[in-house]
Amino acid sequence: MTNMLLKLNKYFFLVLAICLFVSAAIIENGLLSLHPEERLIADFQEQLIADENRLEMNLKDISRIINEDDYWGELNDYLNNNNLLLEKEGVGFLMYFSGELEYWSDRSLSFYDSITQFENLDGFVKLPNGYYLVQSLQVDSADILGLQLIKRNFYYENKYLKNIFLEKYNLPEDYDIIENKTEKLPHIFNKNGEFLFSILPAGQYLCTTKQLYYPGIIYLFGLFILLFYFRKEFVESTASFFLKLFALATTLFVVYWLHLIFQIPKVFFHLQFFSPEYFGLSNWLPSLGDYVLFAMFFFFWMYNFATDLDIQELHEDSKLSRKFVITLLLLFAASLYLLVNYYIQKLILNSTLSFSFNKITEISAQSVLGIFAVGLLLLAVLFFTIRINLQAKNDFKYLEFAGIVLLIVVFLALIQLISVHKIYYTVLVFFIVSANLAILFGKNYLQKFTLSYLIIFVSVTAIYSLLIIYHTTIVKERGHQKLLAVTLVAEHDPAAEVFLTEIQEQIRVDENIMQLLFEDRDKAQERIENYLLETYFNSYFRKYIVDIWVCYPEDKLFRPEIGDTLDCFPFFEDLIKSQGIQIQGTDFYFMDNMNGRISYTGRLKYSSEGSIFINIDSDLLFEGIGFPELLIDKSMMKPDDYKKFSYAKYYGGELTDKYGDYNYNSYVDRYLELSSDDDFSFITDQEYTFKKWDGMEHLIYNTREDNYVIVSRELFTIVDYLISFPYLFVFYFLSVMVLLLIGSKSIRKRRVNFDLKFKIQAAIISIVFVSLLVVALATIFYNIDRYKTKHRNDLDEKMKSIAEEIDMRLEAVNEITDDLQDWMDNELTKLSNIFRTDVNIYGNDGSLISSSRFEIYNRGLVSTRINAQAYYEILGNFQISYFQPERIGELSYLSAYRPIVNYRGDYLGIINLPYFIRQDNYSQEISTFIVAFINLYVLLLLASIIVAVFISNQITRPLVVIQENLQKMELGKQNKPIVYSRQDEIGSLVKEYNKKVEELAISADLLARSERESAWREMAKQIAHEIKNPLTPMKLNIQHLQRTKGEGKEYNEYIERVTATLIEQIDNLSNIATEFSNFAKIPTARNQVFKLAEQLHKVLALFETHEDVSIEFNSNGLENLMVHADREQLSRAIINLVKNGIQSVPETRKGKINILLNRREHMAVVSVSDNGTGVPVELREKLFSPSFTTKSSGMGLGLAIVKNIVENFSGKVWFETKMGKGTTFFIEIPVYSEEKQIS
C-alpha cells in the first residue's frame, strides 16, 4: 500500500496533466466534431421561435396603443422604454396605412416605403442591409410589421460594416443564409412549422471563437502541469547532467514538432492567436501562439540548464580547465543574446501588432502576449548568464573576468561584422551589464536583499526591451514610410473606383445621354456636361475636378500646355494607351501620369460618330469630406498604420496634396536645401533620403525631376521611454513573481512580514493610489463630457449657419417642390464643402429629399427615412433643435436636426447634419487625452511608490538602528548610544534606550568585576589544586633525598629516579601553563574556501605512525564538498578531538577511531568516534568548560578550544557517549554557497 502511494505521488503531476488533456480533447471533439452544426442550429431554431413569440406580443401591445386617439406620444414612450430591445435585440416596427408607410421605429432597418414592396409579410424577408424575420398584424386600415434582425447583409464589408449574425444566435460569422429550400442543408422553420430559409455551415469556424477558448485554456493548464512534472523528474534523476539536458531538449522539441506537424491540439489552429493574422515568420514559427510556445519551452529549458548547472561537474567530466569551461559557457550565453535579439526583432518586424507602450490604446491582448514572449526570452538568457558568473566569480579576479567578457564581446562583434555587416551594440552592452550584475550580486550587501536584486534584474530587462522594441519599431516604420511613398506615387482612390464601376452600369442604360449626344451637336457639349455632373458626378466626386469633352470625328482640342490644337480622338486614345490602366469591367482608366494627383479618364463610345471623354483629377489640397471608410470594402482600405504618418506630394516643386497634422511648406525647395549645418540629421538609403527636423523624421522620395513625395512620422523622445518603462516594468515584475511562485517552493512557503515599514508604505501608496484614481476618473469623465459638449457645440454652430443659409433661400416658399431639387442638391454640396460636414434634408413626411452624400442611402446602409425619435421631437414636440446619437453598422456618431421654417412659420422640412465626418477626430481627441492622462497617472503612481519607500525608510531608520543596537547589545562589551537630535516620539525612545545603555554599562561593569573575581577565585583554586598535585611528590622526593645522603651506585640511581620524577612533574606544570595560555588567546580566523574532505585527509596523515590505534575515514562521496573556514584552526580542532579519542581508549583494548563526513541540507557534519571509556554523567554538562584536569582521559582545555573554533565558523559542536563503549563528537559547519538562491 505504501509503495503504491509513493508511486502515485511520483506520477501525480503526469496523471493530472493526462487527465486535463483528455478533458480538453473531449470538449474539443464536441466542438469540432463532424456535425457540430446540428447542435448550433438546434439552439438557433429555439432562439428564433422565442423571438417570434416575443415579436407577436410586441405587435399586440402596439395594436392596443394605436386604437387610441393620440397614439404618437404613447407609442414613442413605449418604444423608448424598450430602447435596449431595439438596439441590442435588433427589433424594429413599421406601420403602413392604406399601404403607405406612416411610422417606423428604427431607420437602420432599410425598409420599403410601400408595403407592396415586401415579398412576404409573415416569415422571412431580405432587406438591402440584412435578413429579417417579419410578422404582421392588421388593425383596421393599418398594417403593423415587426422585424427581427437575424443577420446583417451589407453590400460590402469593412471595419464598420460586418455581415454577422446577431450575437444572441451564437452562430459563427461564416455561416450563411440560403433563401431557397436546399435538401442537403439544415432548414429553419417558424413556430407553425413553415419553412423560412436554409443554413449553410461553411468555412473553417465550426463554432464561435468564445467556445473554442475553453478547451484551449484547459490544454494550456495541462501543458503547465506537464512542464512541472518534467522539472520534477529532471531534479530527481541521477543521470548525467548533459544527458538530462539533452533528454529534456529532445522531449520539448518532439512536443513542439508534433504540435506543428499534426496540428495538436486542433482547437489552437481555429484561434486567431495561431493564425498568421498577427504574426508569421516561417514554418517553425507560423503564428503568434507558436512564438509564445517556443518562448515558453526555451525559457523552461534554460531555467533547468541554469538552475542545475554545476561547473565543477562539467570540469571533472570533460577533463578541461575550470576557467576554460567557464569561458565556453560565457561565449555560449553571449551567442544566445544575439539569437534572442534576432527573434525579438523578427517578432516586431513580421507582425501587425503595436508594441509602443507610449500609445497604450494601441496595445491589444495580442501585443501583451508578444511582450510576454519577449520577456521570457530575455529573462532566460539573463538568468543563465548570471548563474554562470555567480559560479565563476571565485575562479577569476575581477580584471581577469572583465578581460574575458571583453574578448567575448569583441569576438561576437567581429562575427556580426562578417556575417551581417552590422554590430548590434545594445545586445553587447546588455550582455556586459548582465555579466556585471552577477559580480554585484556576489557582494554580501546584495545577498541580504533579494527583492532589491529582483528589482534590478527586472529593470535591466525592461530597459533593454524598450531599447530593442523602439529601435526595431523605427526600422519597421521606415519600411512603412518607403512603402507609403511608393504607393502615393501612383495612388488610387478605392472608393472612387467602386463608384465609377457603378456609374458605368448606369450610364450604359441611360438613353438620355444618347439623345443629348445627337440631338443638337452645337449644344451637346454643354448639355451633356451639365447632365453628367448633376446626375453622376455629384456627391463623392466633388473632391475631384471633372472635365467632360464631347468628341466628334472632325473635332479639334486646344491644349494650353503646348499652345496648339490637336485632334480630339487621337489625343485621348494616345493618352489612354500610354498612361491608362483599365478599371476592370468599366471604360474608365487609372492614369499613371505621376502628376501628384489621382487621375482617371473615361471613354464612352456610342457610335463611330461620337464619343464622350471624362477626365477626373483630384482637387489640389482637397481634404476629404465624409467618411470614405464606410463606403468601400475592407480589401480596398489602406492599413491603419498609414494613419500615423503625414505626407505631402509635390509636383514641379509645388505642393499638390497633403495629409496629416504636419504643416508642410508650399515649395519642396526648403526641405531640399536643409543640410547638416542646420543641425539636421541625414540618413540616406539609395533613392530614399531621411531627414529630421521639427521633432519629425521625414522620408524624401524623388519620383522624377521636380516631383517628390515626403512621408513624415513623429520621432520617439525620452518622454516616450519614460512613459513606457513603468508599464513594462510592472508587467515583467508581476510575470517574474508569478513564475517564482509557481517554480519556487521556498517562496510559496515564505510568510509576508507585515512590519511597520511595510504598513507605512502600504498606507502611503494606498492613499496616493485611491486619491489619484478618484482624481483621474473625475478628470477623465469631466473632460470626456467637456469634449462631448464641445463636439455638440461645434455641430450646433454648423447647424445654425447651414440652417440660416437654407432658410434665407426658402423663406418665401410654401413647400419644397421638384423644381427646387437641383438647387438643393448643388446647395447642399457647396455647404458640405464649406462646413466640412454632410447635410440631409427630409420632408414633412420624414422621407429624404436631398443629400450631400446619397451613396449611404443608395447602398442601403440605412433607410431613406429620418430618425423616428428626432422626427417626433421636431414635429410632435416642436423642438427648435434636437441632437440624437445614431449608428451605421459599428460606426457611432452624433446627428443634429432642425426644422426648416418659412416666413409664415410653416414647416417645410427638417435639416439633418450627421456628424460622422468629425467622429473619428472626436474619438481620437478623447483617446489621446485618456492616454496622456493614464501615462501621467502611471508616472505619478510610480513616483509615489518611490516617495513612499523613501519616507518609510526615513521614518523607520531610527527604529532599525535601535533594533540593530539591541541585537548587538551584550554584557561585557561597549554598547554605543544612538545619536538622534529630533524631539519626537522616536527621540524619546532613543533617549530611553541611551539611558538604559548607560545603566547597563554600569551594571555590566559591576557584574563583570564580580564574575572576574569569582572566576579568578575559582581559577586560583583549580590552579592551586593542579599545582599541588605535582608539588607534593616533588617535596617528598626531595625530603627523602635529603635524608638518604650518601654515595654509591644505589644513591646515584635514586637521584636519577628522583630527578626523572621531578622533571615529569615540572613538565606537567608546564603543560598546565601552556593549556591555560592557549585557552586565553585563540588567533583570529583567516577564512578561505577549500574542500573539506581533502583537508581531513591531510590531518589524518599526522596519525599514521600510531601503531596501537587504527584510524578510518569515510567521505561518503563528498570529495567536492566546499566550506568557508580557517584551514589551520579547523585542523587544530580535529586534531584535538582525535587526540582526546586516542587518550580515552584504555590500555586493555585496541584503539579505533572512525571519522565520517556527511551533509545535512546546507551543513557539513564531521563525526569523530572512539571506542574509549565514555564520558561520565557528572562530567557531561561541564565537558566544554575550561577544566585543567591532568587525568589520563585527556579532557582538559582542548575541548573548550574546539568549541570556540567551531563557533567562529557559525557552526556548533556536540557529542554522544555510552559508558564503556565510546564517545562520538560532531562538528557541524555551513557548506559554502556560491550565491544566495532566490528560490
Coordinates of C-alpha atoms in Angstrom, one line a residue, residues 58 61-62 65 71-87 91-94 104-106 868-869:
N58 CA -45.0 43.4 -29.1
D61 CA -49.1 45.9 -27.4
I62 CA -48.6 48.3 -30.3
I65 CA -51.8 51.7 -28.4
Y71 CA -51.2 57.4 -30.0
W72 CA -48.0 59.1 -31.2
G73 CA -46.7 60.1 -27.8
E74 CA -47.7 56.9 -26.1
L75 CA -46.2 54.8 -28.9
N76 CA -42.9 56.7 -28.7
D77 CA -42.8 56.3 -24.9
Y78 CA -43.4 52.6 -25.4
L79 CA -40.6 52.2 -27.8
N80 CA -38.2 54.5 -25.8
N81 CA -38.8 52.3 -22.8
N82 CA -37.8 49.4 -24.9
N83 CA -34.8 51.1 -26.4
L84 CA -32.5 48.2 -25.5
L85 CA -34.9 45.9 -27.2
L86 CA -34.5 47.9 -30.4
E87 CA -30.7 48.4 -30.2
V91 CA -36.1 44.6 -33.3
G92 CA -38.0 47.2 -35.4
F93 CA -41.6 48.1 -36.2
L94 CA -43.3 49.6 -39.2
W104 CA -41.1 53.5 -38.4
S105 CA -39.2 52.8 -35.1
D106 CA -35.7 52.4 -36.5
A868 CA -38.1 58.3 -35.7
Q869 CA -37.3 59.9 -32.3

